[in-house]
Amino acid sequence: MATQFTNESLSSLTADWLVLGLAESAPLSASITELDQTLGGLLSRLIESEDFTGKAGTTTTLLGITEINTPRILLAGLGTAESISLASLEKTMKTAARSISSKPDTSIVVALPEVEKSSLTTEQFATVTSASMIVGAVGQDLYRKEAARFPFQQITIAGSGDAAECQQAVDRGTILGESINLAREMVNRHAGDIFPVSFADRVVEVAKSTGLEAEILDENQLKQEKMGSMLAVAQGSDQPARLAILKYQGADASAPTLALVGKGVTFDSGGLSLKPSDGMKTMKCDMGGAAAVLGAMNAIAQLKLPVNVIGYMGLVENMVNGSSYKLGDVLTARNGKTIEVLNTDAEGRLVLADVLSFAVDRGAANIIDLATLTGACVVALGEEVTGVFANNAEWSQVVQDAAQASGEDVWELPMFPQFADQLKSDVADLKNVGTRWGGAITAAKFLENFVSETPWVHLDIAGPAFASANVPHREGGGTGCMVKTLVEVAAQYGSTK
């Protein structure tokens, strides 16, 4: 897919579609006014008659256009100028992309919104527009004989900003969009395609294409590393566990290293604490944290950020056979702590425990982990908000600021010491579950035992990682959530450390 920026007039450009993002009750920009005159005042008449209002998320399709080189125009509402945010702009542009991507080999021109009183910069408009056109045009129909959605063959973003700066912003959006789609694809592929070994193989492919350094630890190496907690989860499956590692060095070797840790349970049956069928239907998505790390590392490498980052992806299947780990088992984690297993469906924290400990021992200065960890977080925050848990207020704020700058919604939950009381065991150092109350927090308090004193943030993405249905701005299935936030954290980390 080719994506480019141009300063040429909208009337002179040739494509299958022209996308115009217009604000509600706002004057037309100079470039749109010029286009409107070429169209004989068509846009003005539509606005005056309120056949197009510009309300956020609304679209109007104009066909059979003969006055310019694009025969079809899509008008997309941005909402009021003051209300335009990164998130709302992304929704509008994805809605537009989903509206016009039903045919293959489609070329589009997107007019870069020029809205007075908007708080967004031209570069932000360019980045979000570019990324949204790439993400919105890709569906989850990987296995359908006839696809419902097709990536655009050519994307041209037209505007009046500085050409070099806008092209750089467009390129950043392209990389982010493609990286989000990589994470989405990994989640959307079924468990027969994506299992620990095949996921690790894909990690190696990404490393080769981006110049990242890959390291894959097999089950024997995991035993040598004393990852007893992670291996216990894997022992009920015919698929062996893997720890996939991607290393990016964009700064001096002496610079601090940011660690990104992803839960990669490629399918979660619940183990002996077996899930009901309805609860198991979407459990191919339980590696959404690892997928986000893979997508973020892909973007960080291509953006050539001045930072050192290592991505760790703990990959297992949680299945049932005669070797499955059992309730009452006592596991020994990599850092020597013992864990009484009281629910085999609380397996993600057991995987992360060992991988977090490994990242600490590898010299991480700061850690972010991501996991589709608890249904309790979805109950607390809904399906579109990521839960934030941390052992360090300053580091937590850095991550939250990056999420806000990326247009992704997060909310911090408390990590009061009393929540750890629920994890006290009579036979081991810890239980792997507490009571039903505050379950997302007790899961985070469990993980806190494996990060030592390293500044650490846990992101529970159980809600936003997988969408249950299509909506106008979003395809169902994997969402690629938090890829943008991780990249933004890395960008800021590299500029301040």
Short mmCIF file of C-alpha atoms in Angstrom, two decimals, residues 46-417:
data_model
loop_
_atom_site.label_atom_id
_atom_site.label_comp_id
_atom_site.label_asym_id
_atom_site.label_seq_id
_atom_site.Cartn_x
_atom_site.Cartn_y
_atom_site.Cartn_z
CA LEU A 46 -25.98 20.11 1.13
CA ILE A 47 -24.90 21.95 4.26
CA GLU A 48 -27.52 24.67 3.94
CA SER A 49 -30.30 22.11 3.47
CA GLU A 50 -28.92 20.12 6.43
CA ASP A 51 -28.63 17.03 4.25
CA PHE A 52 -25.12 16.96 5.70
CA THR A 53 -24.63 18.38 9.18
CA GLY A 54 -21.06 17.47 10.04
CA LYS A 55 -22.12 15.70 13.23
CA ALA A 56 -19.46 13.30 14.46
CA GLY A 57 -19.54 9.91 12.79
CA THR A 58 -22.12 10.80 10.13
CA THR A 59 -21.40 10.22 6.43
CA THR A 60 -22.97 11.24 3.13
CA THR A 61 -22.09 9.65 -0.20
CA LEU A 62 -22.06 11.60 -3.47
CA LEU A 63 -21.86 9.55 -6.68
CA GLY A 64 -21.53 10.35 -10.35
CA ILE A 65 -19.35 13.44 -9.88
CA THR A 66 -18.14 14.72 -13.25
CA GLU A 67 -16.62 18.14 -12.50
CA ILE A 68 -13.42 16.69 -10.95
CA ASN A 69 -11.24 13.61 -11.42
CA THR A 70 -12.78 11.64 -8.54
CA PRO A 71 -16.24 10.30 -9.42
CA ARG A 72 -17.25 9.62 -5.82
CA ILE A 73 -17.14 11.84 -2.74
CA LEU A 74 -17.64 10.76 0.87
CA LEU A 75 -18.47 13.51 3.37
CA ALA A 76 -17.50 12.55 6.92
CA GLY A 77 -18.68 14.49 9.97
CA LEU A 78 -16.02 15.57 12.47
CA GLY A 79 -18.34 17.07 15.09
CA THR A 80 -17.90 20.59 16.42
CA ALA A 81 -14.44 22.09 16.05
CA GLU A 82 -13.97 22.33 19.82
CA SER A 83 -14.90 18.68 20.36
CA ILE A 84 -12.47 17.16 17.86
CA SER A 85 -10.01 14.91 19.68
CA LEU A 86 -7.58 12.24 18.57
CA ALA A 87 -10.13 9.58 19.49
CA SER A 88 -13.06 11.26 17.74
CA LEU A 89 -10.99 11.98 14.63
CA GLU A 90 -9.88 8.36 14.53
CA LYS A 91 -13.48 7.16 14.78
CA THR A 92 -14.57 9.43 11.95
CA MET A 93 -11.74 8.44 9.65
CA LYS A 94 -12.15 4.73 10.37
CA THR A 95 -15.87 5.06 9.67
CA ALA A 96 -15.01 6.65 6.34
CA ALA A 97 -12.50 3.93 5.51
CA ARG A 98 -14.94 1.16 6.36
CA SER A 99 -17.59 2.83 4.18
CA ILE A 100 -15.54 2.74 0.97
CA SER A 101 -13.29 -0.33 1.27
CA SER A 102 -15.65 -3.03 -0.01
CA LYS A 103 -13.91 -3.34 -3.40
CA PRO A 104 -10.32 -4.32 -4.24
CA ASP A 105 -7.75 -2.02 -5.86
CA THR A 106 -9.42 1.19 -4.67
CA SER A 107 -7.51 4.47 -4.67
CA ILE A 108 -8.53 7.33 -2.40
CA VAL A 109 -7.73 10.96 -1.77
CA VAL A 110 -8.34 12.23 1.76
CA ALA A 111 -8.50 15.96 2.34
CA LEU A 112 -6.56 16.77 5.48
CA PRO A 113 -9.09 18.46 7.80
CA GLU A 114 -8.37 22.15 8.30
CA VAL A 115 -10.53 23.22 11.21
CA GLU A 116 -10.24 26.54 13.01
CA LYS A 117 -10.46 26.33 16.82
CA SER A 118 -9.35 22.68 16.82
CA SER A 119 -6.68 21.83 19.39
CA LEU A 120 -5.04 19.28 17.07
CA THR A 121 -2.02 20.15 14.95
CA THR A 122 -1.76 19.57 11.23
CA GLU A 123 0.74 16.79 11.88
CA GLN A 124 -1.66 15.08 14.29
CA PHE A 125 -4.42 15.26 11.70
CA ALA A 126 -2.05 13.70 9.16
CA THR A 127 -0.87 10.87 11.40
CA VAL A 128 -4.33 9.89 12.63
CA THR A 129 -5.81 10.11 9.13
CA SER A 130 -3.09 7.93 7.64
CA ALA A 131 -3.31 5.29 10.36
CA SER A 132 -7.10 5.22 10.35
CA MET A 133 -7.33 4.67 6.60
CA ILE A 134 -5.02 1.69 6.90
CA VAL A 135 -6.71 0.13 9.92
CA GLY A 136 -10.28 0.86 8.83
CA ALA A 137 -9.83 -0.79 5.44
CA VAL A 138 -8.72 -4.13 6.88
CA GLY A 139 -11.32 -6.56 8.17
CA GLN A 140 -11.18 -9.78 10.14
CA ASP A 141 -12.24 -11.96 7.21
CA LEU A 142 -8.96 -13.87 6.98
CA TYR A 143 -10.70 -17.16 6.26
CA ARG A 144 -13.63 -16.08 4.08
CA LYS A 145 -13.72 -17.13 0.43
CA GLU A 146 -15.02 -13.68 -0.48
CA ALA A 147 -13.51 -10.87 1.57
CA ALA A 148 -15.80 -8.10 2.77
CA ARG A 149 -13.08 -5.46 3.04
CA PHE A 150 -9.92 -4.64 1.09
CA PRO A 151 -6.86 -2.48 1.86
CA PHE A 152 -6.64 0.60 -0.31
CA GLN A 153 -4.26 0.33 -3.24
CA GLN A 154 -3.27 3.99 -3.02
CA ILE A 155 -3.85 6.61 -0.30
CA THR A 156 -3.16 10.26 -1.05
CA ILE A 157 -3.56 12.75 1.78
CA ALA A 158 -3.95 16.30 0.51
CA GLY A 159 -3.45 19.46 2.53
CA SER A 160 -1.79 22.85 2.73
CA GLY A 161 0.77 22.11 5.46
CA ASP A 162 4.54 21.91 5.10
CA ALA A 163 5.05 19.05 2.65
CA ALA A 164 8.08 17.49 4.33
CA GLU A 165 6.63 17.65 7.85
CA CYS A 166 3.25 16.34 6.73
CA GLN A 167 4.83 13.49 4.77
CA GLN A 168 6.78 12.54 7.89
CA ALA A 169 3.53 12.55 9.89
CA VAL A 170 1.81 10.47 7.21
CA ASP A 171 4.67 7.98 7.25
CA ARG A 172 4.40 7.68 11.03
CA GLY A 173 0.67 7.03 10.68
CA THR A 174 1.32 4.41 8.02
CA ILE A 175 3.76 2.54 10.26
CA LEU A 176 1.37 2.74 13.22
CA GLY A 177 -1.56 1.54 11.12
CA GLU A 178 0.35 -1.40 9.70
CA SER A 179 1.66 -2.32 13.16
CA ILE A 180 -1.84 -2.21 14.64
CA ASN A 181 -3.01 -4.44 11.80
CA LEU A 182 -0.19 -6.86 12.57
CA ALA A 183 -1.41 -7.13 16.17
CA ARG A 184 -5.01 -7.47 14.96
CA GLU A 185 -4.09 -10.23 12.55
CA MET A 186 -2.30 -12.23 15.24
CA VAL A 187 -5.38 -12.03 17.46
CA ASN A 188 -7.83 -12.78 14.65
CA ARG A 189 -6.06 -15.92 13.47
CA HIS A 190 -7.48 -19.03 15.08
CA ALA A 191 -5.56 -21.17 17.53
CA GLY A 192 -4.73 -23.75 14.87
CA ASP A 193 -2.72 -21.04 13.10
CA ILE A 194 -1.34 -19.17 16.09
CA PHE A 195 0.16 -21.34 18.78
CA PRO A 196 3.39 -20.80 20.73
CA VAL A 197 5.77 -22.11 18.06
CA SER A 198 4.03 -20.40 15.12
CA PHE A 199 3.81 -17.13 17.07
CA ALA A 200 7.54 -17.37 17.74
CA ASP A 201 8.14 -18.03 14.03
CA ARG A 202 6.24 -14.85 13.21
CA VAL A 203 8.39 -12.95 15.71
CA VAL A 204 11.47 -14.12 13.81
CA GLU A 205 9.92 -12.98 10.52
CA VAL A 206 9.23 -9.51 11.94
CA ALA A 207 12.80 -9.33 13.23
CA LYS A 208 14.20 -10.14 9.80
CA SER A 209 12.04 -7.53 8.07
CA THR A 210 12.77 -4.72 10.54
CA GLY A 211 16.34 -5.36 11.68
CA LEU A 212 15.32 -6.32 15.21
CA GLU A 213 17.30 -8.96 17.09
CA ALA A 214 15.21 -12.03 17.91
CA GLU A 215 15.78 -14.67 20.57
CA ILE A 216 13.49 -17.66 21.10
CA LEU A 217 13.70 -19.79 24.25
CA ASP A 218 12.31 -23.31 23.86
CA GLU A 219 10.94 -25.52 26.63
CA ASN A 220 14.37 -26.86 27.58
CA GLN A 221 15.80 -23.38 27.90
CA LEU A 222 12.76 -22.32 29.91
CA LYS A 223 13.46 -25.19 32.30
CA GLN A 224 17.05 -24.03 32.60
CA GLU A 225 15.75 -20.56 33.43
CA LYS A 226 13.60 -22.15 36.18
CA MET A 227 10.33 -20.83 34.74
CA GLY A 228 8.26 -23.32 36.69
CA SER A 229 5.16 -21.13 36.86
CA MET A 230 4.94 -20.57 33.10
CA LEU A 231 5.79 -24.17 32.23
CA ALA A 232 3.09 -25.49 34.56
CA VAL A 233 0.45 -23.72 32.48
CA ALA A 234 1.85 -25.20 29.28
CA GLN A 235 2.11 -28.79 30.46
CA GLY A 236 -1.53 -29.61 29.70
CA SER A 237 -1.03 -28.90 25.98
CA ASP A 238 0.63 -30.76 23.16
CA GLN A 239 2.03 -27.39 22.08
CA PRO A 240 5.35 -26.56 23.79
CA ALA A 241 5.88 -23.18 25.42
CA ARG A 242 8.10 -20.47 24.02
CA LEU A 243 9.51 -17.17 25.23
CA ALA A 244 9.95 -14.84 22.25
CA ILE A 245 12.23 -11.84 22.70
CA LEU A 246 12.77 -8.87 20.37
CA LYS A 247 15.57 -6.44 21.05
CA TYR A 248 15.85 -2.94 19.63
CA GLN A 249 18.84 -0.73 20.36
CA GLY A 250 18.31 2.79 19.13
CA ALA A 251 20.39 4.46 21.84
CA ASP A 252 23.81 3.94 23.39
CA ALA A 253 24.39 0.64 25.13
CA SER A 254 24.68 2.55 28.41
CA ALA A 255 21.19 4.04 28.06
CA PRO A 256 18.37 2.52 30.17
CA THR A 257 16.21 -0.21 28.68
CA LEU A 258 12.43 -0.18 28.47
CA ALA A 259 10.86 -3.64 28.73
CA LEU A 260 7.49 -4.48 27.16
CA VAL A 261 6.04 -7.75 28.44
CA GLY A 262 3.05 -9.44 26.81
CA LYS A 263 0.84 -12.29 27.94
CA GLY A 264 0.69 -14.77 25.07
CA VAL A 265 -1.81 -17.50 25.96
CA THR A 266 -2.58 -18.50 22.38
CA PHE A 267 -5.68 -20.39 23.50
CA ASP A 268 -7.20 -20.54 26.95
CA SER A 269 -9.56 -23.40 27.71
CA GLY A 270 -9.33 -22.61 31.41
CA GLY A 271 -7.42 -25.81 32.07
CA LEU A 272 -9.01 -28.09 34.65
CA SER A 273 -11.03 -25.07 35.80
CA LEU A 274 -12.67 -25.43 32.41
CA LYS A 275 -14.48 -22.45 30.89
CA PRO A 276 -18.04 -22.92 29.57
CA SER A 277 -18.34 -22.94 25.78
CA ASP A 278 -19.49 -19.33 25.56
CA GLY A 279 -16.52 -18.21 27.62
CA MET A 280 -14.12 -20.13 25.39
CA LYS A 281 -15.33 -18.93 21.98
CA THR A 282 -13.06 -15.89 21.80
CA MET A 283 -10.09 -17.28 23.72
CA LYS A 284 -7.88 -17.13 20.66
CA CYS A 285 -7.61 -13.48 21.78
CA ASP A 286 -5.88 -14.33 25.06
CA MET A 287 -2.53 -13.52 23.46
CA GLY A 288 -3.60 -9.91 22.81
CA GLY A 289 -0.88 -8.59 25.12
CA ALA A 290 1.87 -10.42 23.25
CA ALA A 291 0.35 -9.29 19.94
CA ALA A 292 0.45 -5.66 21.11
CA VAL A 293 4.13 -6.03 22.06
CA LEU A 294 4.90 -7.50 18.63
CA GLY A 295 3.06 -4.67 16.88
CA ALA A 296 4.76 -2.03 19.01
CA MET A 297 8.24 -3.46 18.43
CA ASN A 298 7.55 -3.53 14.69
CA ALA A 299 6.65 0.18 14.79
CA ILE A 300 9.49 1.23 17.11
CA ALA A 301 12.06 -0.36 14.81
CA GLN A 302 10.64 1.20 11.64
CA LEU A 303 10.35 4.63 13.27
CA LYS A 304 14.00 4.35 14.36
CA LEU A 305 13.26 5.81 17.79
CA PRO A 306 16.33 6.81 19.87
CA VAL A 307 15.63 4.34 22.67
CA ASN A 308 16.55 0.84 23.85
CA VAL A 309 13.53 -1.47 24.07
CA ILE A 310 13.17 -5.19 24.60
CA GLY A 311 9.87 -6.97 23.98
CA TYR A 312 9.15 -10.20 25.86
CA MET A 313 6.28 -12.45 24.80
CA GLY A 314 5.43 -15.42 27.03
CA LEU A 315 3.71 -17.99 24.80
CA VAL A 316 1.72 -20.99 26.05
CA GLU A 317 -1.53 -22.87 25.47
CA ASN A 318 -3.74 -23.57 28.49
CA MET A 319 -5.31 -26.93 27.68
CA VAL A 320 -6.51 -30.10 29.40
CA ASN A 321 -4.88 -33.54 29.38
CA GLY A 322 -3.52 -36.02 31.88
CA SER A 323 -0.51 -33.80 32.48
CA SER A 324 -2.47 -30.64 33.24
CA TYR A 325 -1.46 -28.72 36.30
CA LYS A 326 -3.98 -29.17 39.08
CA LEU A 327 -5.76 -27.25 41.77
CA GLY A 328 -3.71 -27.52 44.91
CA ASP A 329 -0.41 -27.75 43.04
CA VAL A 330 2.40 -25.62 44.45
CA LEU A 331 4.57 -24.08 41.74
CA THR A 332 7.99 -22.51 42.11
CA ALA A 333 8.37 -19.36 40.05
CA ARG A 334 11.62 -18.15 38.54
CA ASN A 335 12.36 -15.77 41.41
CA GLY A 336 11.93 -18.58 43.94
CA LYS A 337 8.48 -17.65 45.21
CA THR A 338 6.02 -20.52 45.59
CA ILE A 339 2.45 -20.31 44.32
CA GLU A 340 -0.55 -22.36 45.41
CA VAL A 341 -2.84 -22.94 42.42
CA LEU A 342 -6.50 -22.53 43.31
CA ASN A 343 -7.79 -21.82 39.80
CA THR A 344 -6.12 -23.01 36.59
CA ASP A 345 -8.06 -20.36 34.67
CA ALA A 346 -6.02 -17.69 36.44
CA GLU A 347 -3.11 -18.75 34.23
CA GLY A 348 -2.04 -15.48 32.61
CA ARG A 349 -0.55 -14.16 35.83
CA LEU A 350 1.45 -17.39 36.18
CA VAL A 351 2.96 -16.86 32.74
CA LEU A 352 3.68 -13.19 33.38
CA ALA A 353 5.24 -13.91 36.76
CA ASP A 354 8.19 -15.71 35.21
CA VAL A 355 8.52 -13.39 32.21
CA LEU A 356 8.50 -10.29 34.42
CA SER A 357 11.18 -11.82 36.62
CA PHE A 358 13.22 -12.62 33.52
CA ALA A 359 12.91 -9.03 32.26
CA VAL A 360 14.06 -7.69 35.63
CA ASP A 361 17.12 -9.96 35.58
CA ARG A 362 17.89 -8.87 32.02
CA GLY A 363 18.29 -5.31 33.30
CA ALA A 364 15.02 -3.55 32.54
CA ALA A 365 14.99 -0.01 33.91
CA ASN A 366 11.22 0.33 33.44
CA ILE A 367 8.55 -2.27 32.63
CA ILE A 368 5.10 -2.23 31.05
CA ASP A 369 3.17 -5.48 30.85
CA LEU A 370 -0.02 -6.00 28.87
CA ALA A 371 -2.50 -8.80 29.36
CA THR A 372 -6.08 -9.82 28.71
CA LEU A 373 -5.95 -10.73 32.36
CA THR A 374 -9.27 -10.43 34.17
CA GLY A 375 -12.98 -10.29 33.50
CA ALA A 376 -13.13 -8.23 36.67
CA CYS A 377 -11.45 -5.34 34.87
CA VAL A 378 -14.14 -5.47 32.17
CA VAL A 379 -16.81 -5.38 34.88
CA ALA A 380 -15.12 -2.36 36.44
CA LEU A 381 -14.25 -0.32 33.35
CA GLY A 382 -16.28 -1.72 30.45
CA GLU A 383 -15.10 -2.99 27.10
CA GLU A 384 -13.27 0.08 25.81
CA VAL A 385 -11.09 1.21 28.73
CA THR A 386 -7.75 -0.28 29.76
CA GLY A 387 -7.03 -0.70 33.46
CA VAL A 388 -3.76 0.74 34.78
CA PHE A 389 -1.99 -0.64 37.85
CA ALA A 390 1.45 0.45 39.03
CA ASN A 391 4.05 0.34 41.76
CA ASN A 392 5.45 3.76 40.88
CA ALA A 393 3.30 6.89 40.53
CA GLU A 394 5.73 8.78 38.28
CA TRP A 395 6.07 5.89 35.82
CA SER A 396 2.31 5.34 35.86
CA GLN A 397 1.76 8.98 34.90
CA VAL A 398 4.19 8.65 31.99
CA VAL A 399 2.17 5.74 30.61
CA GLN A 400 -1.16 7.47 31.19
CA ASP A 401 0.08 10.63 29.46
CA ALA A 402 1.22 8.54 26.50
CA ALA A 403 -2.20 6.90 26.28
CA GLN A 404 -3.91 10.30 26.29
CA ALA A 405 -1.52 11.55 23.59
CA SER A 406 -2.41 8.46 21.54
CA GLY A 407 -6.17 8.76 21.92
CA GLU A 408 -6.52 5.54 23.94
CA ASP A 409 -8.63 5.48 27.10
CA VAL A 410 -7.08 4.21 30.34
CA TRP A 411 -7.98 4.46 34.01
CA GLU A 412 -5.80 3.79 37.04
CA LEU A 413 -7.09 1.54 39.83
CA PRO A 414 -5.72 1.56 43.39
CA MET A 415 -2.99 -0.81 44.55
CA PHE A 416 -3.66 -0.57 48.29
CA PRO A 417 -1.61 -3.01 50.41
#
